[in-house]
Amino acid sequence: MADLHQDSQHPHLFHQPSTKIHGLRTLIITREGTPIPKEITPLFLRNQINAALPKVLIAEVRFTPNLLIQLIAVTLTTSNTLLKSRAKLEETIRTILPSATSLQKDVQVVQVVVHNIPTSILSASEGYLQVRNEVQSFNPGTTLHRTPRWLTRLAKRENNAASSMVLSIVGRPSATEALKGLLLFGSNL
């Protein structure tokens, strides 16, 4: 279990680092909600893409439950290298998967759990927007990848003064780096 770190200046705030980081060797294919035909497997797609490229660049293809397709480059190849062949990649992908809508770099995301977030100032959807605005307004250069989310259900939070929330922060190499100097609700984390 990861250690909890208490803020020495603000003892009511705790955070728990997470190690969930997306790779820098990955491209993401977004697509419409139509099912992928059964004959198109990750291995088939990988082989077709590699056959269209001047050399083998794709090591693995993954279909995710949220309709994304991940293209993972061979070792020592970055997503920037893959994007040098963007036109050929897009042409090949759209030939095989007409439902494909875009090809983009995966972003490096670190998820951190921040404890003791006041529940009194946060109501449902307004609360999520308030946290996002708080993070991005008072922490220049910090971008959230997705809407913050509570770790507990509303019914459990209603009777508590504070609860824990997950923040997904873009472009930071580690949870420690993501939390360095982060200001949230008037407290440094």
Short mmCIF file of C-alpha atoms in Angstrom, two decimals:
data_model
loop_
_atom_site.label_atom_id
_atom_site.label_comp_id
_atom_site.label_asym_id
_atom_site.label_seq_id
_atom_site.Cartn_x
_atom_site.Cartn_y
_atom_site.Cartn_z
CA MET A 1 0.00 0.00 0.00
CA ALA A 2 1.34 3.44 -0.91
CA ASP A 3 2.31 5.81 1.87
CA LEU A 4 0.09 8.75 2.74
CA HIS A 5 1.95 12.05 2.75
CA GLN A 6 0.76 14.79 5.07
CA ASP A 7 1.25 18.43 4.14
CA SER A 8 3.36 19.96 6.94
CA GLN A 9 1.88 23.45 6.51
CA HIS A 10 -1.71 22.23 6.15
CA PRO A 11 -2.15 19.08 8.25
CA HIS A 12 -5.75 18.60 7.08
CA LEU A 13 -4.55 17.77 3.55
CA PHE A 14 -3.14 14.38 2.61
CA HIS A 15 -2.26 12.93 -0.76
CA GLN A 16 -1.46 9.43 -1.92
CA PRO A 17 0.79 9.12 -4.98
CA SER A 18 -0.31 6.85 -7.80
CA THR A 19 1.92 5.29 -10.43
CA LYS A 20 -0.57 5.09 -13.28
CA ILE A 21 1.27 6.65 -16.22
CA HIS A 22 0.50 6.28 -19.92
CA GLY A 23 3.42 5.55 -22.24
CA LEU A 24 5.16 7.92 -24.60
CA ARG A 25 5.30 5.22 -27.31
CA THR A 26 1.56 5.12 -27.85
CA LEU A 27 -0.80 6.56 -30.44
CA ILE A 28 -4.54 6.52 -29.89
CA ILE A 29 -7.12 5.85 -32.59
CA THR A 30 -10.52 7.25 -31.71
CA ARG A 31 -13.54 5.86 -33.49
CA GLU A 32 -17.31 5.90 -33.69
CA GLY A 33 -19.32 3.50 -31.56
CA THR A 34 -19.84 0.82 -34.22
CA PRO A 35 -18.47 -2.61 -33.28
CA ILE A 36 -15.16 -3.72 -34.76
CA PRO A 37 -15.77 -6.63 -37.17
CA LYS A 38 -14.72 -9.97 -35.64
CA GLU A 39 -12.19 -10.62 -38.42
CA ILE A 40 -10.24 -7.51 -37.40
CA THR A 41 -8.14 -8.59 -34.47
CA PRO A 42 -5.35 -6.58 -32.82
CA LEU A 43 -2.77 -8.86 -34.48
CA PHE A 44 -4.41 -8.43 -37.93
CA LEU A 45 -4.48 -4.64 -37.53
CA ARG A 46 -0.85 -4.53 -36.36
CA ASN A 47 0.31 -6.63 -39.32
CA GLN A 48 -1.65 -4.56 -41.85
CA ILE A 49 -0.29 -1.27 -40.49
CA ASN A 50 3.30 -2.55 -40.41
CA ALA A 51 2.96 -3.86 -43.99
CA ALA A 52 1.96 -0.36 -45.14
CA LEU A 53 4.93 1.34 -43.43
CA PRO A 54 8.54 1.41 -44.71
CA LYS A 55 9.63 -0.66 -41.70
CA VAL A 56 8.06 -2.37 -38.69
CA LEU A 57 7.12 0.32 -36.18
CA ILE A 58 4.08 -1.09 -34.34
CA ALA A 59 4.80 -3.73 -31.68
CA GLU A 60 1.30 -4.11 -30.29
CA VAL A 61 -2.29 -3.05 -30.87
CA ARG A 62 -4.84 -3.00 -28.04
CA PHE A 63 -8.60 -2.56 -28.26
CA THR A 64 -9.87 -0.78 -25.15
CA PRO A 65 -13.37 -1.05 -23.65
CA ASN A 66 -13.98 2.68 -24.21
CA LEU A 67 -13.80 2.39 -28.05
CA LEU A 68 -10.18 3.49 -28.34
CA ILE A 69 -7.44 1.57 -30.10
CA GLN A 70 -3.87 1.89 -28.83
CA LEU A 71 -0.93 1.55 -31.23
CA ILE A 72 2.21 0.84 -29.22
CA ALA A 73 5.52 1.43 -30.96
CA VAL A 74 8.47 -0.94 -30.94
CA THR A 75 11.16 -0.30 -28.33
CA LEU A 76 13.15 2.92 -28.81
CA THR A 77 10.47 4.35 -31.09
CA THR A 78 8.36 7.24 -29.84
CA SER A 79 4.93 8.41 -30.86
CA ASN A 80 6.65 11.37 -32.57
CA THR A 81 8.50 8.93 -34.81
CA LEU A 82 5.22 7.18 -35.63
CA LEU A 83 3.61 10.51 -36.52
CA LYS A 84 6.22 11.10 -39.21
CA SER A 85 4.24 8.45 -41.12
CA ARG A 86 0.87 9.95 -40.13
CA ALA A 87 -0.62 10.15 -43.65
CA LYS A 88 0.16 6.49 -44.38
CA LEU A 89 -1.05 5.41 -40.93
CA GLU A 90 -4.36 7.26 -41.30
CA GLU A 91 -4.92 5.95 -44.83
CA THR A 92 -4.27 2.35 -43.75
CA ILE A 93 -6.37 2.61 -40.61
CA ARG A 94 -9.35 4.18 -42.39
CA THR A 95 -9.19 1.51 -45.10
CA ILE A 96 -9.44 -1.23 -42.46
CA LEU A 97 -11.63 0.65 -39.94
CA PRO A 98 -13.94 3.20 -41.58
CA SER A 99 -15.23 4.07 -38.09
CA ALA A 100 -11.83 5.59 -37.16
CA THR A 101 -12.17 9.32 -36.55
CA SER A 102 -8.73 10.49 -35.41
CA LEU A 103 -5.15 9.51 -34.68
CA GLN A 104 -3.40 11.29 -31.82
CA LYS A 105 -0.53 10.99 -29.38
CA ASP A 106 -1.29 9.48 -26.04
CA VAL A 107 -0.68 11.95 -23.25
CA GLN A 108 1.32 11.25 -20.12
CA VAL A 109 -1.15 11.28 -17.26
CA VAL A 110 -0.50 10.87 -13.56
CA GLN A 111 -3.40 10.14 -11.24
CA VAL A 112 -3.13 11.38 -7.67
CA VAL A 113 -5.48 10.87 -4.78
CA VAL A 114 -5.96 14.02 -2.74
CA HIS A 115 -7.51 13.52 0.69
CA ASN A 116 -9.53 15.88 2.86
CA ILE A 117 -11.18 17.83 0.05
CA PRO A 118 -13.98 19.84 1.71
CA THR A 119 -17.35 18.40 0.75
CA SER A 120 -19.31 21.45 1.93
CA ILE A 121 -18.28 23.60 -1.02
CA LEU A 122 -18.75 20.94 -3.64
CA SER A 123 -22.07 19.85 -5.01
CA ALA A 124 -22.29 17.24 -7.78
CA SER A 125 -21.42 18.61 -11.25
CA GLU A 126 -20.77 22.14 -9.99
CA GLY A 127 -18.23 20.73 -7.57
CA TYR A 128 -16.28 18.97 -10.30
CA LEU A 129 -16.16 22.19 -12.31
CA GLN A 130 -15.09 24.11 -9.22
CA VAL A 131 -12.18 21.73 -8.58
CA ARG A 132 -11.11 21.84 -12.25
CA ASN A 133 -11.24 25.66 -12.25
CA GLU A 134 -9.41 25.84 -8.92
CA VAL A 135 -6.58 23.62 -10.18
CA GLN A 136 -6.20 25.34 -13.54
CA SER A 137 -6.65 28.94 -12.26
CA PHE A 138 -4.21 28.80 -9.35
CA ASN A 139 -1.67 26.41 -10.91
CA PRO A 140 -0.54 27.87 -14.27
CA GLY A 141 0.57 25.16 -16.68
CA THR A 142 -1.33 22.43 -14.83
CA THR A 143 -3.96 20.71 -16.94
CA LEU A 144 -6.42 18.08 -15.84
CA HIS A 145 -6.90 15.22 -18.28
CA ARG A 146 -10.44 14.52 -17.16
CA THR A 147 -12.99 15.72 -14.70
CA PRO A 148 -11.93 15.08 -11.08
CA ARG A 149 -13.85 12.30 -9.37
CA TRP A 150 -14.75 11.44 -5.81
CA LEU A 151 -13.61 8.14 -4.33
CA THR A 152 -16.81 7.80 -2.32
CA ARG A 153 -20.49 7.92 -3.19
CA LEU A 154 -22.58 11.01 -2.51
CA ALA A 155 -24.50 9.27 0.29
CA LYS A 156 -21.26 8.62 2.18
CA ARG A 157 -19.92 12.16 1.59
CA GLU A 158 -23.10 13.91 2.78
CA ASN A 159 -22.31 13.36 6.46
CA ASN A 160 -18.57 14.08 6.19
CA ALA A 161 -16.74 17.40 6.23
CA ALA A 162 -14.13 16.12 3.78
CA SER A 163 -13.49 13.28 1.37
CA SER A 164 -10.92 12.05 -1.17
CA MET A 165 -10.78 12.87 -4.84
CA VAL A 166 -8.74 11.61 -7.83
CA LEU A 167 -7.06 14.19 -10.04
CA SER A 168 -5.65 13.15 -13.44
CA ILE A 169 -2.83 15.59 -14.23
CA VAL A 170 -1.36 15.83 -17.73
CA GLY A 171 2.32 16.04 -18.61
CA ARG A 172 3.98 15.27 -15.30
CA PRO A 173 6.45 12.37 -15.04
CA SER A 174 5.46 11.33 -11.52
CA ALA A 175 2.91 11.85 -8.79
CA THR A 176 5.53 13.71 -6.74
CA GLU A 177 6.19 16.10 -9.64
CA ALA A 178 2.45 16.53 -10.21
CA LEU A 179 1.89 17.56 -6.60
CA LYS A 180 4.95 19.80 -6.31
CA GLY A 181 3.65 23.26 -5.54
CA LEU A 182 0.07 22.34 -6.42
CA LEU A 183 -2.33 24.82 -4.82
CA LEU A 184 -5.86 23.65 -4.10
CA PHE A 185 -8.43 25.51 -2.01
CA GLY A 186 -5.78 27.82 -0.58
CA SER A 187 -3.43 25.03 0.51
CA ASN A 188 -0.20 23.78 -1.02
CA LEU A 189 -0.19 20.01 -1.41
#
